[in-house]
Structures are given as structure tokens and as C-alpha cells.
Coordinates of N, CA and C in Angstrom, one line a residue:
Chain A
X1 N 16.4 -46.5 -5.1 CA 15.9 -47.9 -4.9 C 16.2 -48.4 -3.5
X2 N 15.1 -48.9 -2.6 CA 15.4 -49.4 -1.5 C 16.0 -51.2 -1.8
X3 N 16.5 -51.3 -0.5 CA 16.7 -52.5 -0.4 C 16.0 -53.7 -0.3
X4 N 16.1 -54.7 -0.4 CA 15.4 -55.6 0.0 C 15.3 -55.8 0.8
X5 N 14.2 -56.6 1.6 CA 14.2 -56.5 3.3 C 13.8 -58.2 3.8
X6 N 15.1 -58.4 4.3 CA 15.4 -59.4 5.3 C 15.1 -58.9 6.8
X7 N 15.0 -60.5 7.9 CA 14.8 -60.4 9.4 C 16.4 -59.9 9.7
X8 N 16.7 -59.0 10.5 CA 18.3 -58.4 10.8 C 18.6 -60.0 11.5
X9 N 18.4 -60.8 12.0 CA 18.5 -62.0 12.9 C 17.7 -63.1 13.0
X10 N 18.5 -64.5 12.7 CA 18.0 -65.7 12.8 C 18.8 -67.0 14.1
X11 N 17.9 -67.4 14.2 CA 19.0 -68.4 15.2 C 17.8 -69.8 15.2
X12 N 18.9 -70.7 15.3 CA 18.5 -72.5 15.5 C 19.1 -72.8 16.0
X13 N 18.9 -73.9 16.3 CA 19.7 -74.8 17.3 C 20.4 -76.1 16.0
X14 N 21.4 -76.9 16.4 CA 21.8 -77.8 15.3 C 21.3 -78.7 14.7
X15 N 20.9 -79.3 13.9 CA 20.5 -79.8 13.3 C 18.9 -79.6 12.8
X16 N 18.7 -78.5 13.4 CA 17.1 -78.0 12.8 C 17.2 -77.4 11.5
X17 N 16.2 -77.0 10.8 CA 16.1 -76.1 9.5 C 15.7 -74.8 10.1
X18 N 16.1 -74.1 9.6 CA 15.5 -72.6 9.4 C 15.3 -71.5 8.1
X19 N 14.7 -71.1 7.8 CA 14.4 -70.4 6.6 C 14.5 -68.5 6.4
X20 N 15.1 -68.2 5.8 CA 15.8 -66.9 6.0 C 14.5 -66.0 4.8
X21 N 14.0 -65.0 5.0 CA 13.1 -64.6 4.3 C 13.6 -63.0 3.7
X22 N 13.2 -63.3 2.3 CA 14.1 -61.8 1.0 C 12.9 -61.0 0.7
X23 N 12.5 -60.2 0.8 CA 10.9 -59.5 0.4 C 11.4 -58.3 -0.8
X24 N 10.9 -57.9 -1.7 CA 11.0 -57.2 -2.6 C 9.6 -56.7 -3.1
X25 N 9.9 -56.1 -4.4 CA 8.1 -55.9 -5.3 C 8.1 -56.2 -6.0
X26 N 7.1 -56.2 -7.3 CA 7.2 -56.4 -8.7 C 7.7 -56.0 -9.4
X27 N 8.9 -55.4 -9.1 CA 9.8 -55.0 -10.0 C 11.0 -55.5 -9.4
X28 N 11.2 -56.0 -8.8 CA 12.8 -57.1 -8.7 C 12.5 -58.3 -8.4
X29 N 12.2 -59.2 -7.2 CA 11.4 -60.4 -6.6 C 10.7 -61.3 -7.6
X30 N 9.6 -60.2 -7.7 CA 8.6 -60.4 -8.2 C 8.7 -60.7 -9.8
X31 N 9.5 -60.0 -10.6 CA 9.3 -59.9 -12.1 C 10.5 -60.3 -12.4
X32 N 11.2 -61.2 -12.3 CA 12.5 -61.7 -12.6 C 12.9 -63.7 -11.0
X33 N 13.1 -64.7 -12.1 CA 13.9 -65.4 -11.3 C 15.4 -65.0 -11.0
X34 N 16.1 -64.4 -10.6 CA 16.8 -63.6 -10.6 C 17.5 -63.6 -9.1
X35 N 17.1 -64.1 -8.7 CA 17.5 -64.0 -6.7 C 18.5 -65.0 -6.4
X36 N 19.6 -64.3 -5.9 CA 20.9 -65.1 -5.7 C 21.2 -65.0 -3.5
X37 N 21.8 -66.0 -3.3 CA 21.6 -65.5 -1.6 C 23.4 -66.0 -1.6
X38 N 23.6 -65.0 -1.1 CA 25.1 -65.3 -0.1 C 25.6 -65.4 0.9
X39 N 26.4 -66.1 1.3 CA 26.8 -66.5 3.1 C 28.2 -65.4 3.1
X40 N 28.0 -65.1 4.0 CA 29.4 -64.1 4.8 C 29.8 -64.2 6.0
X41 N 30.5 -65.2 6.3 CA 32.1 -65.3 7.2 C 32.4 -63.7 8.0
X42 N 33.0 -63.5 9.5 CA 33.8 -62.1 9.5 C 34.6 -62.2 9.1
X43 N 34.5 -60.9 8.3 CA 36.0 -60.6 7.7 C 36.2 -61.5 6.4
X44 N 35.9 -61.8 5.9 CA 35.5 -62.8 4.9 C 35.4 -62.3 3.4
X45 N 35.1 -62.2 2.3 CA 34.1 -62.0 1.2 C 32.9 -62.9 0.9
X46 N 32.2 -62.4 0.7 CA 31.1 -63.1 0.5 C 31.0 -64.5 -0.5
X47 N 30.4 -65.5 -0.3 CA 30.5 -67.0 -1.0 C 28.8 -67.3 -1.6
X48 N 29.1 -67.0 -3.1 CA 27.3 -67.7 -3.8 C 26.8 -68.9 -2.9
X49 N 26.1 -69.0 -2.6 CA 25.1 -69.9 -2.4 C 24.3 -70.7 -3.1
X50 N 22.7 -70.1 -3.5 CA 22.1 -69.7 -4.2 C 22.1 -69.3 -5.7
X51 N 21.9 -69.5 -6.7 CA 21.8 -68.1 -8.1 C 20.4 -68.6 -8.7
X52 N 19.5 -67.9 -9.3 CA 18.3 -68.1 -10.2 C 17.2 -68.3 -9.1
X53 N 16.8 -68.2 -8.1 CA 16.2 -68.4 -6.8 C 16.5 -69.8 -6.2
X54 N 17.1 -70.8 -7.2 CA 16.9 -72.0 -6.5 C 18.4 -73.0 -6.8
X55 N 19.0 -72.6 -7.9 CA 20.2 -73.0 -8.2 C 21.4 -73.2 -7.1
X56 N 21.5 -74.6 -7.1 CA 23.0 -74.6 -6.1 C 24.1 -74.4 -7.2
X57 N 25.6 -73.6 -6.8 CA 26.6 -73.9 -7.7 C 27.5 -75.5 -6.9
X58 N 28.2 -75.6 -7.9 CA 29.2 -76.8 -7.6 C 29.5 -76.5 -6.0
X59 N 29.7 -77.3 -5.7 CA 30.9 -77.6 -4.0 C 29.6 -76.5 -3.1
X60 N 28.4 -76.7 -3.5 CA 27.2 -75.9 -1.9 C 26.6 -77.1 -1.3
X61 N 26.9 -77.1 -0.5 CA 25.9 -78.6 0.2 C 24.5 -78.3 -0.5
X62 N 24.2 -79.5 -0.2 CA 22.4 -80.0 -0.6 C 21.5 -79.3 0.7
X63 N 22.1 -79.1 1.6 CA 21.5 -78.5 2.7 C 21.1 -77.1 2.8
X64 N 21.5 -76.7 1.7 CA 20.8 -75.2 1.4 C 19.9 -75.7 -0.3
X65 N 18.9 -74.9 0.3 CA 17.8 -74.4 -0.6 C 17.1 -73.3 -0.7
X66 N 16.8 -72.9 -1.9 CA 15.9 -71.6 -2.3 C 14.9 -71.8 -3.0
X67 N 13.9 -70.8 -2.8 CA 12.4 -70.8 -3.5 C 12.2 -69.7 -3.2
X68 N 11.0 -69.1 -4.3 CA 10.1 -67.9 -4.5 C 8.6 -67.9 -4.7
X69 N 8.1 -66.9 -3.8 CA 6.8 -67.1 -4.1 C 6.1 -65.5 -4.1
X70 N 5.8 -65.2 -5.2 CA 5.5 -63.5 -5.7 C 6.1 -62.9 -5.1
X71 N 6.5 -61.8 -4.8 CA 7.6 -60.7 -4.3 C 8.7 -61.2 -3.2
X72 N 8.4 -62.2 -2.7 CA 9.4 -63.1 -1.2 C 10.3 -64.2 -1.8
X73 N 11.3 -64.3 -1.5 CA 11.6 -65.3 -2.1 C 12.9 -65.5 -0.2
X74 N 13.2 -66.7 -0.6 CA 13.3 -67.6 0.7 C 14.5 -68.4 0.9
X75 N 15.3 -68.8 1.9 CA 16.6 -69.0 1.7 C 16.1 -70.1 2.8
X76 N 16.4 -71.3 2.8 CA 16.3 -72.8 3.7 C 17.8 -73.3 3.8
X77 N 18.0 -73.8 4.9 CA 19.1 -74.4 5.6 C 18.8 -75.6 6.3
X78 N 19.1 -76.1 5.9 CA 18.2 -78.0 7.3 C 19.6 -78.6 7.7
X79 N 19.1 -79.0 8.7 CA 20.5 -79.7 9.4 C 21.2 -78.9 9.7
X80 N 21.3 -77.8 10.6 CA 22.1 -76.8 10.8 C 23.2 -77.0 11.3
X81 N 24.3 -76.9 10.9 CA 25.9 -76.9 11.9 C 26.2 -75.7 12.1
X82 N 27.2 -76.1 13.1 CA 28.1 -74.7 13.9 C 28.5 -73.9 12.0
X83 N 29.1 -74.3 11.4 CA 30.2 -73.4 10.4 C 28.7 -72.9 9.4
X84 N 27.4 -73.0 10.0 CA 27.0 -72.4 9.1 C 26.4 -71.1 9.8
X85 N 27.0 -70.7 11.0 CA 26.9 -69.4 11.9 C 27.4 -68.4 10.9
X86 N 26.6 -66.6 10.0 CA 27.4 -65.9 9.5 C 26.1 -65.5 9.0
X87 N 26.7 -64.4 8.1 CA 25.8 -63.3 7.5 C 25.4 -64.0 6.3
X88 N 23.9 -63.8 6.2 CA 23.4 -64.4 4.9 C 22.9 -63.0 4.0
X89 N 23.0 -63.0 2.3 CA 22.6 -61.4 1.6 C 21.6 -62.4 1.2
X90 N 20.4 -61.5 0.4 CA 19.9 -62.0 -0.7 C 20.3 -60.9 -1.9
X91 N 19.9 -60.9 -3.0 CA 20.3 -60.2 -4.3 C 19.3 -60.3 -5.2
X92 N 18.9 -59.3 -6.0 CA 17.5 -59.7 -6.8 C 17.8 -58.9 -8.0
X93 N 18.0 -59.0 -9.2 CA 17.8 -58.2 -10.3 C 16.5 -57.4 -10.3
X94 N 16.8 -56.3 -10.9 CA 15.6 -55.1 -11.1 C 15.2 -55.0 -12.7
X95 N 14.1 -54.6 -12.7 CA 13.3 -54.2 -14.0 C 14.5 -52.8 -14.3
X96 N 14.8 -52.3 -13.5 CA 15.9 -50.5 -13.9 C 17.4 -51.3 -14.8
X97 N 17.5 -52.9 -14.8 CA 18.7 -53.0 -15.3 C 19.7 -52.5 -14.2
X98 N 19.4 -52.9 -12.9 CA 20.0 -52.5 -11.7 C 20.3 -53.8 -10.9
X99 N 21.2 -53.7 -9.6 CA 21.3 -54.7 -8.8 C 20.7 -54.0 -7.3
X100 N 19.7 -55.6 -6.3 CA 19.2 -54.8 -4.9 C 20.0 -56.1 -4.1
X101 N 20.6 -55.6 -3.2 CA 20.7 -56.8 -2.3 C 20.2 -56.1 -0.9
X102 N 19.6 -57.5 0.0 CA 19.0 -57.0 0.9 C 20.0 -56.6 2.1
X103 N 19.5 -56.6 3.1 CA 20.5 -55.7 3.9 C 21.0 -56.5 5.2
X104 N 20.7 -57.7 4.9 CA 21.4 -58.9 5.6 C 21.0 -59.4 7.1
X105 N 20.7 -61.3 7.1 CA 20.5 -61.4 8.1 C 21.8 -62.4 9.1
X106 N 22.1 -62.2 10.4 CA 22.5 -62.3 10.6 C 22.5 -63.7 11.7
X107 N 23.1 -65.5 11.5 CA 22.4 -66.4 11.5 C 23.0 -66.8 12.8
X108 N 22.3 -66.9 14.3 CA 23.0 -67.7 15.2 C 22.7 -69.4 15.2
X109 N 24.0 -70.2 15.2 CA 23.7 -71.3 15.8 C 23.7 -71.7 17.3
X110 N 22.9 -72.2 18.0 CA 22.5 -71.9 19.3 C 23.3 -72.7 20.3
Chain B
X1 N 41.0 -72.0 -12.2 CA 40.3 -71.0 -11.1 C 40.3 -69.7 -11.2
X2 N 39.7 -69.0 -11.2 CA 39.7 -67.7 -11.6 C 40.2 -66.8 -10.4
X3 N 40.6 -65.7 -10.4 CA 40.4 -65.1 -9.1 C 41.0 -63.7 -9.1
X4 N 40.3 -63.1 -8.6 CA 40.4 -61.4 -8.2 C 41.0 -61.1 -7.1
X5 N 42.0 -60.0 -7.7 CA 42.7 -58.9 -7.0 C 42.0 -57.7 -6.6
X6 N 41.7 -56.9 -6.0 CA 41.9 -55.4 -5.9 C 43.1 -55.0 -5.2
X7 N 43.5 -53.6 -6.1 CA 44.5 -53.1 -5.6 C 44.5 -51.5 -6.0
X8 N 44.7 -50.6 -4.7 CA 44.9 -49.0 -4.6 C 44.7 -48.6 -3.3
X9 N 44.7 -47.1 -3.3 CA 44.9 -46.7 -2.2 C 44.2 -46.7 -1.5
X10 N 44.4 -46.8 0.2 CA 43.8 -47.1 1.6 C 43.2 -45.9 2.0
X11 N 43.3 -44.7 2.0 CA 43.1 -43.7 2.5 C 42.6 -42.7 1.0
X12 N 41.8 -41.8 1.0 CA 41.6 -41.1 0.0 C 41.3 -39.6 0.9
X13 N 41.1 -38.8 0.7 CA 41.1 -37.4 1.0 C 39.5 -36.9 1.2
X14 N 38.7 -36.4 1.6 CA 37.0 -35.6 0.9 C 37.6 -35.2 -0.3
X15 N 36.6 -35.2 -0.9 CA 36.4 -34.2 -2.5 C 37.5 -34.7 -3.5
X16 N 38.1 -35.6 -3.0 CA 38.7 -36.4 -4.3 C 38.3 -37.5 -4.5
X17 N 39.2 -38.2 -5.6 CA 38.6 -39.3 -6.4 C 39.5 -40.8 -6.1
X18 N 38.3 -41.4 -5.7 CA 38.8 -43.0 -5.2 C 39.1 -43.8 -6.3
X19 N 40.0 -44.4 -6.2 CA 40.4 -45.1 -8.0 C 41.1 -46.9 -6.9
X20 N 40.1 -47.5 -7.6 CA 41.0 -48.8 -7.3 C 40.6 -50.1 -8.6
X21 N 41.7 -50.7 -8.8 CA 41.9 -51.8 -10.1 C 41.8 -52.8 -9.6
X22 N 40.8 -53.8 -10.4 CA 41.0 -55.5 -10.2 C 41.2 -56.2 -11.4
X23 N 42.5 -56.9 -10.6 CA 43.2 -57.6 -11.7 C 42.6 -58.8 -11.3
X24 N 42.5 -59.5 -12.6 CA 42.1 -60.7 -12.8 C 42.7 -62.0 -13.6
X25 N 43.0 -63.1 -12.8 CA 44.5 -64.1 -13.0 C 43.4 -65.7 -13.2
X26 N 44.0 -66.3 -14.1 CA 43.6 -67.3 -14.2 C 42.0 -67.7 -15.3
X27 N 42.3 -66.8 -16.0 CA 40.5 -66.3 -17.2 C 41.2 -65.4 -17.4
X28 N 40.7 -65.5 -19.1 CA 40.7 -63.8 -19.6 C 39.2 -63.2 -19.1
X29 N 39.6 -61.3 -19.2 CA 38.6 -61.1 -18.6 C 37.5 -60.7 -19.7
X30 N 37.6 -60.9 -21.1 CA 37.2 -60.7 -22.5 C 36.1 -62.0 -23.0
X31 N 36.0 -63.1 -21.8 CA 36.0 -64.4 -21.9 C 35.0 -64.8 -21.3
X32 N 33.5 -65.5 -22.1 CA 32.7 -66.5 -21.2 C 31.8 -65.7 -21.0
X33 N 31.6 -64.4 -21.2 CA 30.2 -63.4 -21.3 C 29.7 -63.2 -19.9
X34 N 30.8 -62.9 -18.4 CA 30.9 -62.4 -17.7 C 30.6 -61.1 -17.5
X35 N 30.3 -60.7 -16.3 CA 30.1 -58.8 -16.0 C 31.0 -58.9 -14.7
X36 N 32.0 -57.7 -14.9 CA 32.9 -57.5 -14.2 C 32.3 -56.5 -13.3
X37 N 32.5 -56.3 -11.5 CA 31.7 -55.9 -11.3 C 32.1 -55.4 -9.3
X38 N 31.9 -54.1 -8.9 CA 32.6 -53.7 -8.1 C 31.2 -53.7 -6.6
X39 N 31.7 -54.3 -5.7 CA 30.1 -54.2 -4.6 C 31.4 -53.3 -3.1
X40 N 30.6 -52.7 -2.7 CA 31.3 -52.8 -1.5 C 30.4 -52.8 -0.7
X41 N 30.4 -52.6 0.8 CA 30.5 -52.7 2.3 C 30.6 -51.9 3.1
X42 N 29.7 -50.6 4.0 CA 30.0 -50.2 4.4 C 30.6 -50.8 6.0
X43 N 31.4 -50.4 6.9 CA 31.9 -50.9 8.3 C 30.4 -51.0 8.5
X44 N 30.2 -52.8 9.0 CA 29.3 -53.2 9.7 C 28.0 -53.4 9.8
X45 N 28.0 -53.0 8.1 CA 26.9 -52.8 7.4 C 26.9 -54.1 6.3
X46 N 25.4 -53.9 5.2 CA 25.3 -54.8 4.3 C 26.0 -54.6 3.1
X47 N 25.8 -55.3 2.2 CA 26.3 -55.1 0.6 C 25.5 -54.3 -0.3
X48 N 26.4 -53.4 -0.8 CA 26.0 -53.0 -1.4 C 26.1 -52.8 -3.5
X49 N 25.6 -53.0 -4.4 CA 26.0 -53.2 -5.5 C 26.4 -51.6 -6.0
X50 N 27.9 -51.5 -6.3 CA 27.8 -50.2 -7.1 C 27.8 -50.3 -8.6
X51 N 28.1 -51.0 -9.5 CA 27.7 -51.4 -10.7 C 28.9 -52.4 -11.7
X52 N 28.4 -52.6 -13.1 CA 29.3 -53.7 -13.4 C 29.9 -53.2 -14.9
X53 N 30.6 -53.8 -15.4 CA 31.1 -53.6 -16.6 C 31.2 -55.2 -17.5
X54 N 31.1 -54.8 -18.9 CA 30.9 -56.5 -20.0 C 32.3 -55.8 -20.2
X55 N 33.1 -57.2 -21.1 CA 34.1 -57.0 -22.0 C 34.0 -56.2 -23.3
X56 N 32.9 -55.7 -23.5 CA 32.5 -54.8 -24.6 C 33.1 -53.5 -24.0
X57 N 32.7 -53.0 -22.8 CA 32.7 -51.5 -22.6 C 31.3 -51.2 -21.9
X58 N 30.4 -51.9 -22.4 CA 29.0 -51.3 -22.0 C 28.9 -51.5 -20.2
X59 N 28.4 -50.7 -19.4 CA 28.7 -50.3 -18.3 C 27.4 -50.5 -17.6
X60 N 26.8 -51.0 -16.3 CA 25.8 -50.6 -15.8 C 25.8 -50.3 -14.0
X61 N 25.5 -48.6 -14.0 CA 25.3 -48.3 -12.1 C 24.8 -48.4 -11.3
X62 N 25.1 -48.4 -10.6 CA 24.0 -48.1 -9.4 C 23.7 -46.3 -9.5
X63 N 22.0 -46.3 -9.7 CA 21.8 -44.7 -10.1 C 22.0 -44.2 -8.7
X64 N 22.4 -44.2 -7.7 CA 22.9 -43.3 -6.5 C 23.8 -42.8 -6.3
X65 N 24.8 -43.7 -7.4 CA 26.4 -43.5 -7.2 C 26.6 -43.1 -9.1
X66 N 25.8 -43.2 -9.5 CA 26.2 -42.6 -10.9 C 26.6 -41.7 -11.4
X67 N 26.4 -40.3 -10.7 CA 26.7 -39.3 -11.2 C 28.6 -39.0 -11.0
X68 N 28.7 -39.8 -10.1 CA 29.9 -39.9 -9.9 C 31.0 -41.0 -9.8
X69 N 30.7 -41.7 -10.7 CA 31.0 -43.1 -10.8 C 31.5 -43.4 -12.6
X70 N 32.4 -43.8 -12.2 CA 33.3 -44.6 -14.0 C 33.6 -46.1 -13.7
X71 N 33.5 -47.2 -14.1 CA 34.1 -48.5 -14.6 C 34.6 -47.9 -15.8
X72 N 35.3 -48.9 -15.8 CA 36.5 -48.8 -17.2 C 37.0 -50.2 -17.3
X73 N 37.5 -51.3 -18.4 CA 38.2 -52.0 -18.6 C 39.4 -52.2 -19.6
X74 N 40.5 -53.0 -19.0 CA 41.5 -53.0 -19.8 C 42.0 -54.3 -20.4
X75 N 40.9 -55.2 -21.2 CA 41.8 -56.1 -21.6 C 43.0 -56.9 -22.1
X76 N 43.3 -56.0 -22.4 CA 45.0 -56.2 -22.4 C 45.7 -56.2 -21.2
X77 N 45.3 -55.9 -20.4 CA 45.9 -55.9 -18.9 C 45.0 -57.2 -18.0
X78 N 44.2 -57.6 -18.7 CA 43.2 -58.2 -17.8 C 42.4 -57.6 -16.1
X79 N 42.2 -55.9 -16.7 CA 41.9 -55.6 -15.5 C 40.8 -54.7 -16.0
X80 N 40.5 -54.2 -14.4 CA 39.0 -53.6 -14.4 C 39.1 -52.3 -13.5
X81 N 38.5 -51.5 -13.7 CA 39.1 -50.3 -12.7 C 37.5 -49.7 -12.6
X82 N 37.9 -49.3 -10.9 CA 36.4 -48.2 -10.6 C 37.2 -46.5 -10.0
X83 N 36.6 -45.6 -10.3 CA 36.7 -44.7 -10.0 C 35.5 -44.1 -9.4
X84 N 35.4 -43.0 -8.2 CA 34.4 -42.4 -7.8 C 35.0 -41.0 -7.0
X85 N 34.1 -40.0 -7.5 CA 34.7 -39.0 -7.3 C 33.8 -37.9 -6.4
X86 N 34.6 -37.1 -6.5 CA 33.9 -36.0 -5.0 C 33.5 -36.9 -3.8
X87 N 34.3 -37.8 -3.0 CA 34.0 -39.1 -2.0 C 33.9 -38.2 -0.8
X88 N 33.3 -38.7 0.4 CA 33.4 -38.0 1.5 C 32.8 -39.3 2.3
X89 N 33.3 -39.1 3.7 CA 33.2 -40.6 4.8 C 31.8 -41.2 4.8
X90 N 31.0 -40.8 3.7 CA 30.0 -42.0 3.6 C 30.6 -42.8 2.5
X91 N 31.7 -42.7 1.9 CA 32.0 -43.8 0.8 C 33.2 -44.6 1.5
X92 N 33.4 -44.5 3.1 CA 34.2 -45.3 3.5 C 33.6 -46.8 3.9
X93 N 34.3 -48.0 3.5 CA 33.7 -48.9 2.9 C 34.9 -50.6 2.7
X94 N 34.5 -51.5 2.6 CA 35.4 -52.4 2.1 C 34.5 -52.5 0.7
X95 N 35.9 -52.4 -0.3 CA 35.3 -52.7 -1.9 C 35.6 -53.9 -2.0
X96 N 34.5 -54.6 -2.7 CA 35.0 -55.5 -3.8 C 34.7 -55.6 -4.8
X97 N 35.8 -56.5 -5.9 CA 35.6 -56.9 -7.3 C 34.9 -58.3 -7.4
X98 N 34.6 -58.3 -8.0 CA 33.0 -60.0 -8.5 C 33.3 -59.9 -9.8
X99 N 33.2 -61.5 -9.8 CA 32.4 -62.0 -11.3 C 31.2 -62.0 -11.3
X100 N 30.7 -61.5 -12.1 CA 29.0 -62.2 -12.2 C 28.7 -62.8 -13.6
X101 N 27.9 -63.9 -13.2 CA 28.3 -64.6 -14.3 C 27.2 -64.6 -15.5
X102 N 26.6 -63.4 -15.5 CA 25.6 -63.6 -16.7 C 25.1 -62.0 -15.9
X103 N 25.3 -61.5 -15.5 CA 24.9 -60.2 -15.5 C 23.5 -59.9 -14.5
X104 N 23.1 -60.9 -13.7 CA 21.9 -61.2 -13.1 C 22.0 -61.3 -11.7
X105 N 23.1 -60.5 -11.3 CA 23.4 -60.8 -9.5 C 23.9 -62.0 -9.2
X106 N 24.4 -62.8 -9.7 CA 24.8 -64.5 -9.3 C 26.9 -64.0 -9.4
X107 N 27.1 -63.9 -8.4 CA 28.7 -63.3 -8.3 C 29.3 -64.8 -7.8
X108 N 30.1 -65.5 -8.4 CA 30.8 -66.6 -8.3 C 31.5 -66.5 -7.4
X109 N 32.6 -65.1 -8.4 CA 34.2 -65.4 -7.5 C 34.3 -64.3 -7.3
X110 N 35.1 -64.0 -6.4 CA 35.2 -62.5 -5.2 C 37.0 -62.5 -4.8
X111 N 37.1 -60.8 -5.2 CA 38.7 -60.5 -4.4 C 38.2 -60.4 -2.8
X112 N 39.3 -60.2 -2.4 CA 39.4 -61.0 -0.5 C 38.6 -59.1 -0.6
X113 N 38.4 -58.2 -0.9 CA 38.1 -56.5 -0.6 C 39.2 -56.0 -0.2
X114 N 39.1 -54.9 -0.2 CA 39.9 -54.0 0.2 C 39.4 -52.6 1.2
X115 N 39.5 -52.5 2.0 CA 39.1 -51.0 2.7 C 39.2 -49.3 2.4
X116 N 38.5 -48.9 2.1 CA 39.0 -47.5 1.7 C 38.4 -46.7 2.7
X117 N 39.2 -45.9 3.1 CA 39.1 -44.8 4.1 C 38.9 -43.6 3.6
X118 N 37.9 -42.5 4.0 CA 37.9 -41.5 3.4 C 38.1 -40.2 4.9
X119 N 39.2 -40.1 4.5 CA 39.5 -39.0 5.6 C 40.6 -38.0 5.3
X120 N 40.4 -37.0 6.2 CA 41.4 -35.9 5.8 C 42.8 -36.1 6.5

């Protein structure tokens, strides 16, 4: 199973939005709400963001948001700050009863 | 608050078997219909899922790494253990242990990883 496929690189300037894009097929993306995105710090472990394509958990700012639209599904950031400089995953459940995460984009703030 | 440990060895050998445990403090790990669940990292690279385990026993892989791959849990210990065997420096990596909390890729809480080295 390949990965999902994210841009390797994004960058904004502060307080702009930018939108991070997760591509799959109809058998992860596509056939399941299922798509979770995480932020990664260096050196870090990774922190949910995201769960269900659109779900914030407790303590994620309002300034992230997710949506899906057939096989893509999409990671938004508005109002950008410095501490949100870091590696973003996305994650999609599969039809195999498997886990894909994409292979990460990496977010400059400018 | 829940939170994960990993703990074992730094270094592993070729052609032997990588064994590392996560202990889990503050939840049982039998509790709340959780999937216990090991991802690592290769250096500089993305995440990757190697597979997860329920409080039952029932197990699910990553088919790349399955033929040589065991989760195991010990509730009574509150812990979770991965093993992977016949390794060689493509399994060198930072592991970690996750909650996931319904079995669907949504990983809550995360041990800080751990590094495994696979060298002679």
C-alpha cells in the first residue's frame, strides 16, 4: 500500500491561511471519514489535530480545520503564527482494515 | 491523563529481533475500547503505521511488516509490547506507542519515541 500523497512543502506569511492537501483513492480517502492530520514539532511526537476529517479534539485552536472532498481531503490553518512552523501527517483508514499516513508536509512560516 | 512509555533496547544487531514495551500510567489499558498501537519514523523521514493491538488480543498489521511482526498485550502489567524480527538498517527508526482511540487512525496520546538502531 502506498502512501498518501501530500505537497513535501508549504509556506505563508503570518496571519494568512493556508491549506495543506492529503490525496488518496477509493479505498482509504475516499470510502471512509476516517482522515486524522497531525502536527510535528523537531524532535517532538506527533500531536492530533484533526480526527474524522473534520473533528477538533479538546485544547486545538479553532484555527485549524479539515474537510474532504472524494479521494482529497484537506488540512486549513488561518491566521498563521510563528509556533505553527512544523511537520504536518495526514492519516486515512483503509478498506484492508489497515492504517496510510501520508508522507508529510513540511510548513514554513515566512 | 493518560500517558505512554516506551522502553528497550537502543541498538539491536542484523537478523535479530527488536523487542520494545509500552507501559501505560494513568488508564487501564483494558479500558474505554482503545487500540494500542506502535508507529515509528524512519531518520528524517515520515510516519509510518506498523500496526495496533485491542484489549482483547485481536491484533491488526501493517502487511509489509507482518510476516515479521508480533504485538502482544499484558494487562495485568498495563503494557503492550512489539517485536520484529530478522531487522536490518532499514528498520532503524524512532518507535512509537499511540492511543488510538477507536481504531480509525485518530492517535490522542503519544510516548515521547524511542530510537532503535540497527547495527552490527
Amino acid at each position: 500500500q502506498s502512501a498518501l500523497t501530500q505537497p513535501a512543502s508549504e509556506s505563508g506569511s503570518p496571519g494568512q491561511s493556508i491549506t495543506i492537501s492529503c490525496t488518496g483513492t477509493r479505498s482509504d480517502i475516499g470510502a471512509y471519514n476516517y482522515v486524522s492530520w497531525y502536527q510535528q514539532h523537531p524532535g517532538k511526537a506527533p500531536k492530533l489535530m484533526i480526527y474524522d476529517v473534520s473533528n477538533r479534539p479538546s485544547g486545538v485552536s479553532n484555527r485549524f480545520s479539515g474537510s474532504k472532498s472524494g479521494n482529497t481531503a484537506s488540512l486549513t490553518i488561518s491566521g498563521l503564527q510563528a509556533e505553527d512552523e512544523a511537520d504536518y501527517y495526514c492519516s486515512s483508514y483503509t478498506s484492508s482494515d489497515t492504517l496510510l499516513f501520508g508522507g508529510g508536509t513540511s510548513l514554513t512560516v515566512l | 491523563q493518560v500517558q505512554l512509555q516506551e522502553s528497550g533496547p537502543g541498538l539491536v544487531k542484523p537478523s535479530q529481533t527488536l523487542s520494545l514495551t509500552c507501559t501505560v500510567s494513568g488508564g487501564s489499558i483494558s479500558s474505554g475500547g482503545y487500540y494500542w498501537s506502535w508507529v515509528r519514523q524512519h531518520p528524517g523521514k515520515g510516519l509510518e503505521w506498523i500496526g495496533y493491538i485491542y484489549h482483547s488480543g485481536r491484533t491488526y498489521y501493517n502487511p509489509s511488516l507482518k510476516s515479521r511482526l508480533t504485538i502482544s498485550i499484558d494487562t495485568s502489567t498495563n503494557q503492550f509490547s512489539l517485536r520484529l524480527g530478522s531487522v536490518t538498517a532499514a528498520d532503524t527508526a524512532v518507535y512509537y506507542c499511540a492511543r488510538d482511540q477507536r481504531g480509525y487512525g485518530s492517535f490522542d496520546s503519544w510516548g515521547q519515541g524511542t530510537l532503535v538502531t540497527v547495527a552490527s
